[in-house]
Amino acid sequence: MAIGIGMMTVLILFGSVFLFLFVRQMRLWRIMSNFPGPKAYPLVGSAYLFDRDPREFFKMMQRWAVDFAFNNPDKKTMAVWVGPVPVIATGSAQDIETILTSNKQLNKGLFYQMLTPWLGSGLLLSKGKKWQTRRKLLTPSFHFSVLASFIDIFNEQAQILTRKLSDVVGQKSVNIFPYVTCCTLDIICATAMGIKIGAQEGKNKEYVQAIIEMCDIIQDRQKYPWLWIDFIYNLLPKGKKHNRYVKILHNMTRSVIEERLKEKRQMNGTKDSDKVIENGSVHKRKRMAFLDLLLDLHEEDGKFTIDDVREEVDTFMFEGHDTTAAAVSWVLFMLGLHPKVQAKVHEELDEVFGDDRERNVTNDDIQKLQYLSCVIKETLRCFPSVPLIGRQLEESLTLSGHKVPKGTLVVIGLFMVHRDPDHYPDPDIFNPDNFLPENVEKRHPFAFIPFSAGQRNCIGQKFALMEEKVILATLLRKLKFRSLQSIDTVTPTGEIILRPHNGIKMEITLRE
C-alpha cells in the first residue's frame, strides 16, 4: 500500500511538472505567433530546417530576414524556434536601442554558454554583479595610453605580413585569409600574453589550429538542441575534438601565467610588471601585456584570482584575433572589387606618408586616415565580424508592438540592421561615403553597431580599429589587391564570426 501511495505521488508530481511545462510552452507559442517566422514543430522547432553547411545556414538566415522581417517594414522582427527554445530575432534599430540601452537586459543568454568550457565566466560571459565588477576593473586596461603602447607590435607583425604577401606577388591566385589570420593571432598573443608564437612563421601549429577551429566547433553545437546535452556531446567525435582543443588552449594560457608568476617571485614579490628576467638579469620591459595588467589587479585585489586572470586572457584571445582577421580580409576583398575606392585609399596614404613605404605607422598617422576609417566602417556594415548578438531577457519588454516575456532569447541581427534600406538607401552597394560625418548624423544611432552598443559594448573596439588601420596602412602603401571572385561567389559562413568559407582569392601586385 505504501509503495502504491509513493508511486502515485511520483506520478502526480511528474504529471504536474509536465502540465506546467506544457501550459508554459503553449503560452510561449501563442506569444511567438504574434511575430512572422519559419514553420516550427513541437520539440524540434525550426531546427529541422538548419543546414549543416555554414554557408547555406547563413544564406537561410538572410532569406528569413527578407521574407519574415523586412517584408514587414513596420516591425522588422521575426520568431524562430531553435528546438524547444523560442528566439526573437530583430533588425529594427528602434527595438535594438530598447534592448541595448536597458540597464536590465545584460544577460548574454543560452547560446553563449557553449563558450563556457573555454572562456569560463570572463567578461564576455559573466553577468549581474560579477560582470559589473569585472568591467569596472578591466576598463582602465583599455585606456588609450595602454593601447598606444601596443602600436609597435601592430607594426612589427604588419611588416611581416607585408613581406609574406610581397613574396607571393605574381602568383595567379592567393588566398589572403590564412595570412591575415596568422598575423592577427601573433598580435593578440603578443598583446594579451606577452609572448611570440610565430604563427606567421609556421610555429606552434597545434595551438594555432586549436584556436582557429574552436569557433567552427562551437557554432555547430549551438545550432542543434541535441548537442546541448554535455553527456551526449562529450561522447561524439566533435565533442572529443572540442575537449582536446580546450585542453590545448588552457595549457598554453596556464603555462604563460605560471612563467610570469615565476618571474615575479624571482623579483621578491615587488611590483615589477614593467620588468622581465632575461638570461638571469633584470631588464625593463618595452611594454606591458594585458596579462601583466591582470596580474597587477590580482595582487591588488585577492578576489580577482589566478583563474579569473586565465579566463580574461582566454577571452581576449577568443575576441581579439578572428574578428580582426575577418574585418581586415573583407576590407581587402572590397577594395579589390572597387579599384576607384582603393585608389582613393592609396592617395590618402601618400598624403600622410609621402614616398616612405617603410616607416612604422604612428598614432598621429592613425588619426589622419579618415577615408580609410570610412572604408573600414562600410566594410563592417556589409560584413560585420560578429553578425548576431544575443540577450536573454531579464524582464519582459515590448518589441515591435508586442510584449515579449522574461526569459526569452532575443537575437540582434547586425547583418539585418546594417542592410536596412530605411537607413541605407542602397544597402547592397559598397559606399564608404555612408560614413562621412554629414551622413552619419542623419542616421539612427543604432543602425550601425559592429561592436554592439550600450553597457555591454565591446571593450576592445578601439584596440581592434587601431590594429586594423595599422595592418591596412602597412599593406596598402606597398601593395595593390584585385579580387578574383565576385561578391556572390565569396560565401560568408554563418558562424560566430562572419568569415569567408573558402578564404578570399586575390591577385597581388606591387605599387609602382
mmCIF file of C-alpha atoms in Angstrom, residues 363-508:
data_model
loop_
_atom_site.group_PDB
_atom_site.id
_atom_site.type_symbol
_atom_site.label_atom_id
_atom_site.label_comp_id
_atom_site.label_asym_id
_atom_site.label_seq_id
_atom_site.Cartn_x
_atom_site.Cartn_y
_atom_site.Cartn_z
ATOM 1 C CA ASN A 363 49.186 57.262 -33.518
ATOM 2 C CA ASP A 364 49.204 60.632 -35.296
ATOM 3 C CA ASP A 365 49.023 58.837 -38.645
ATOM 4 C CA ILE A 366 46.034 56.819 -37.482
ATOM 5 C CA GLN A 367 44.096 59.995 -36.676
ATOM 6 C CA LYS A 368 44.747 61.370 -40.182
ATOM 7 C CA LEU A 369 43.494 58.319 -42.082
ATOM 8 C CA GLN A 370 39.866 59.419 -42.194
ATOM 9 C CA TYR A 371 38.914 57.901 -45.542
ATOM 10 C CA LEU A 372 40.429 54.566 -44.541
ATOM 11 C CA SER A 373 38.199 54.765 -41.443
ATOM 12 C CA CYS A 374 35.159 55.193 -43.701
ATOM 13 C CA VAL A 375 36.240 52.161 -45.761
ATOM 14 C CA ILE A 376 36.665 50.012 -42.640
ATOM 15 C CA LYS A 377 33.259 51.057 -41.265
ATOM 16 C CA GLU A 378 31.484 50.482 -44.569
ATOM 17 C CA THR A 379 33.046 47.020 -44.750
ATOM 18 C CA LEU A 380 31.880 46.297 -41.185
ATOM 19 C CA ARG A 381 28.408 47.419 -42.259
ATOM 20 C CA CYS A 382 28.376 44.934 -45.128
ATOM 21 C CA PHE A 383 30.287 42.180 -43.298
ATOM 22 C CA PRO A 384 30.016 42.669 -39.512
ATOM 23 C CA SER A 385 32.657 40.456 -37.888
ATOM 24 C CA VAL A 386 30.035 39.257 -35.388
ATOM 25 C CA PRO A 387 26.759 39.027 -37.359
ATOM 26 C CA LEU A 388 24.497 38.195 -34.400
ATOM 27 C CA ILE A 389 24.486 39.065 -30.703
ATOM 28 C CA GLY A 390 22.094 37.765 -28.069
ATOM 29 C CA ARG A 391 20.298 38.820 -24.906
ATOM 30 C CA GLN A 392 18.241 36.648 -22.541
ATOM 31 C CA LEU A 393 15.532 38.968 -21.254
ATOM 32 C CA GLU A 394 15.769 39.642 -17.532
ATOM 33 C CA GLU A 395 12.330 41.208 -17.605
ATOM 34 C CA SER A 396 9.564 41.417 -20.189
ATOM 35 C CA LEU A 397 9.546 44.237 -22.727
ATOM 36 C CA THR A 398 7.693 45.336 -25.838
ATOM 37 C CA LEU A 399 9.268 44.756 -29.251
ATOM 38 C CA SER A 400 7.571 45.808 -32.490
ATOM 39 C CA GLY A 401 4.339 46.428 -30.611
ATOM 40 C CA HIS A 402 4.169 43.028 -28.879
ATOM 41 C CA LYS A 403 5.082 42.038 -25.341
ATOM 42 C CA VAL A 404 7.959 39.557 -25.119
ATOM 43 C CA PRO A 405 8.139 37.681 -21.785
ATOM 44 C CA LYS A 406 11.060 37.467 -19.397
ATOM 45 C CA GLY A 407 13.452 34.632 -20.223
ATOM 46 C CA THR A 408 13.010 34.868 -23.998
ATOM 47 C CA LEU A 409 16.199 34.841 -26.036
ATOM 48 C CA VAL A 410 16.428 37.880 -28.313
ATOM 49 C CA VAL A 411 18.906 37.810 -31.188
ATOM 50 C CA ILE A 412 20.027 41.148 -32.594
ATOM 51 C CA GLY A 413 20.796 40.787 -36.289
ATOM 52 C CA LEU A 414 23.650 43.148 -37.058
ATOM 53 C CA PHE A 415 23.689 41.913 -40.634
ATOM 54 C CA MET A 416 19.963 42.781 -40.757
ATOM 55 C CA VAL A 417 20.019 46.317 -39.356
ATOM 56 C CA HIS A 418 23.184 47.166 -41.301
ATOM 57 C CA ARG A 419 21.339 46.450 -44.557
ATOM 58 C CA ASP A 420 18.058 48.112 -43.673
ATOM 59 C CA PRO A 421 17.046 50.256 -46.681
ATOM 60 C CA ASP A 422 15.412 52.743 -44.315
ATOM 61 C CA HIS A 423 18.891 53.664 -43.088
ATOM 62 C CA TYR A 424 20.958 52.832 -46.174
ATOM 63 C CA PRO A 425 19.042 53.624 -49.404
ATOM 64 C CA ASP A 426 21.226 51.243 -51.447
ATOM 65 C CA PRO A 427 22.209 48.701 -48.794
ATOM 66 C CA ASP A 428 23.902 46.271 -51.186
ATOM 67 C CA ILE A 429 26.124 48.970 -52.704
ATOM 68 C CA PHE A 430 29.582 49.413 -51.163
ATOM 69 C CA ASN A 431 29.821 53.138 -50.438
ATOM 70 C CA PRO A 432 32.347 54.464 -47.873
ATOM 71 C CA ASP A 433 30.640 57.875 -48.102
ATOM 72 C CA ASN A 434 27.930 56.353 -45.888
ATOM 73 C CA PHE A 435 30.289 57.213 -43.044
ATOM 74 C CA LEU A 436 31.069 60.803 -43.855
ATOM 75 C CA PRO A 437 30.071 62.900 -40.804
ATOM 76 C CA GLU A 438 27.139 64.577 -42.557
ATOM 77 C CA ASN A 439 25.638 61.174 -43.465
ATOM 78 C CA VAL A 440 26.223 59.616 -40.050
ATOM 79 C CA GLU A 441 24.366 62.492 -38.380
ATOM 80 C CA LYS A 442 21.173 61.720 -40.330
ATOM 81 C CA ARG A 443 21.076 58.059 -39.337
ATOM 82 C CA HIS A 444 19.613 56.290 -36.315
ATOM 83 C CA PRO A 445 22.491 55.769 -33.855
ATOM 84 C CA PHE A 446 21.691 52.042 -33.597
ATOM 85 C CA ALA A 447 21.684 51.447 -37.360
ATOM 86 C CA PHE A 448 25.437 50.719 -37.191
ATOM 87 C CA ILE A 449 26.659 48.663 -34.227
ATOM 88 C CA PRO A 450 29.567 46.409 -35.335
ATOM 89 C CA PHE A 451 30.922 46.385 -31.766
ATOM 90 C CA SER A 452 27.491 46.153 -30.117
ATOM 91 C CA ALA A 453 26.371 49.148 -28.038
ATOM 92 C CA GLY A 454 25.250 50.147 -24.584
ATOM 93 C CA GLN A 455 26.839 48.919 -21.372
ATOM 94 C CA ARG A 456 27.942 45.591 -22.869
ATOM 95 C CA ASN A 457 29.595 47.006 -25.946
ATOM 96 C CA CYS A 458 32.957 45.566 -26.988
ATOM 97 C CA ILE A 459 35.604 46.746 -24.542
ATOM 98 C CA GLY A 460 38.292 46.215 -27.188
ATOM 99 C CA GLN A 461 36.796 48.152 -30.105
ATOM 100 C CA LYS A 462 39.452 50.923 -30.059
ATOM 101 C CA PHE A 463 42.163 48.247 -29.925
ATOM 102 C CA ALA A 464 40.618 46.495 -32.950
ATOM 103 C CA LEU A 465 40.278 49.652 -35.044
ATOM 104 C CA MET A 466 43.862 50.727 -34.291
ATOM 105 C CA GLU A 467 45.131 47.282 -35.238
ATOM 106 C CA GLU A 468 43.117 47.186 -38.463
ATOM 107 C CA LYS A 469 44.326 50.624 -39.529
ATOM 108 C CA VAL A 470 47.981 49.763 -38.910
ATOM 109 C CA ILE A 471 47.751 46.485 -40.830
ATOM 110 C CA LEU A 472 45.897 48.017 -43.775
ATOM 111 C CA ALA A 473 48.065 51.148 -43.950
ATOM 112 C CA THR A 474 51.193 48.989 -43.951
ATOM 113 C CA LEU A 475 49.914 46.635 -46.648
ATOM 114 C CA LEU A 476 48.376 49.251 -48.925
ATOM 115 C CA ARG A 477 51.423 51.502 -49.022
ATOM 116 C CA LYS A 478 53.278 48.744 -50.857
ATOM 117 C CA LEU A 479 50.673 46.526 -52.480
ATOM 118 C CA LYS A 480 47.614 46.589 -54.714
ATOM 119 C CA PHE A 481 44.862 43.984 -54.482
ATOM 120 C CA ARG A 482 42.463 42.687 -57.119
ATOM 121 C CA SER A 483 39.630 40.359 -56.121
ATOM 122 C CA LEU A 484 39.298 37.253 -58.265
ATOM 123 C CA GLN A 485 35.788 36.455 -57.047
ATOM 124 C CA SER A 486 32.550 38.376 -57.188
ATOM 125 C CA ILE A 487 30.625 39.288 -54.087
ATOM 126 C CA ASP A 488 28.202 36.444 -54.916
ATOM 127 C CA THR A 489 30.900 33.762 -55.051
ATOM 128 C CA VAL A 490 32.722 34.631 -51.814
ATOM 129 C CA THR A 491 30.280 32.960 -49.447
ATOM 130 C CA PRO A 492 30.223 34.133 -45.812
ATOM 131 C CA THR A 493 29.745 31.392 -43.253
ATOM 132 C CA GLY A 494 27.017 31.755 -40.647
ATOM 133 C CA GLU A 495 29.306 31.104 -37.694
ATOM 134 C CA ILE A 496 30.156 33.057 -34.550
ATOM 135 C CA ILE A 497 32.446 35.118 -36.775
ATOM 136 C CA LEU A 498 31.424 36.094 -40.313
ATOM 137 C CA ARG A 499 34.268 34.532 -42.264
ATOM 138 C CA PRO A 500 34.690 33.618 -45.934
ATOM 139 C CA HIS A 501 34.067 29.883 -46.297
ATOM 140 C CA ASN A 502 36.966 29.057 -48.594
ATOM 141 C CA GLY A 503 39.034 32.157 -47.990
ATOM 142 C CA ILE A 504 39.449 35.150 -50.283
ATOM 143 C CA LYS A 505 41.352 34.693 -53.511
ATOM 144 C CA MET A 506 43.189 37.745 -54.801
ATOM 145 C CA GLU A 507 45.831 38.857 -57.231
ATOM 146 C CA ILE A 508 48.521 40.938 -55.503
#
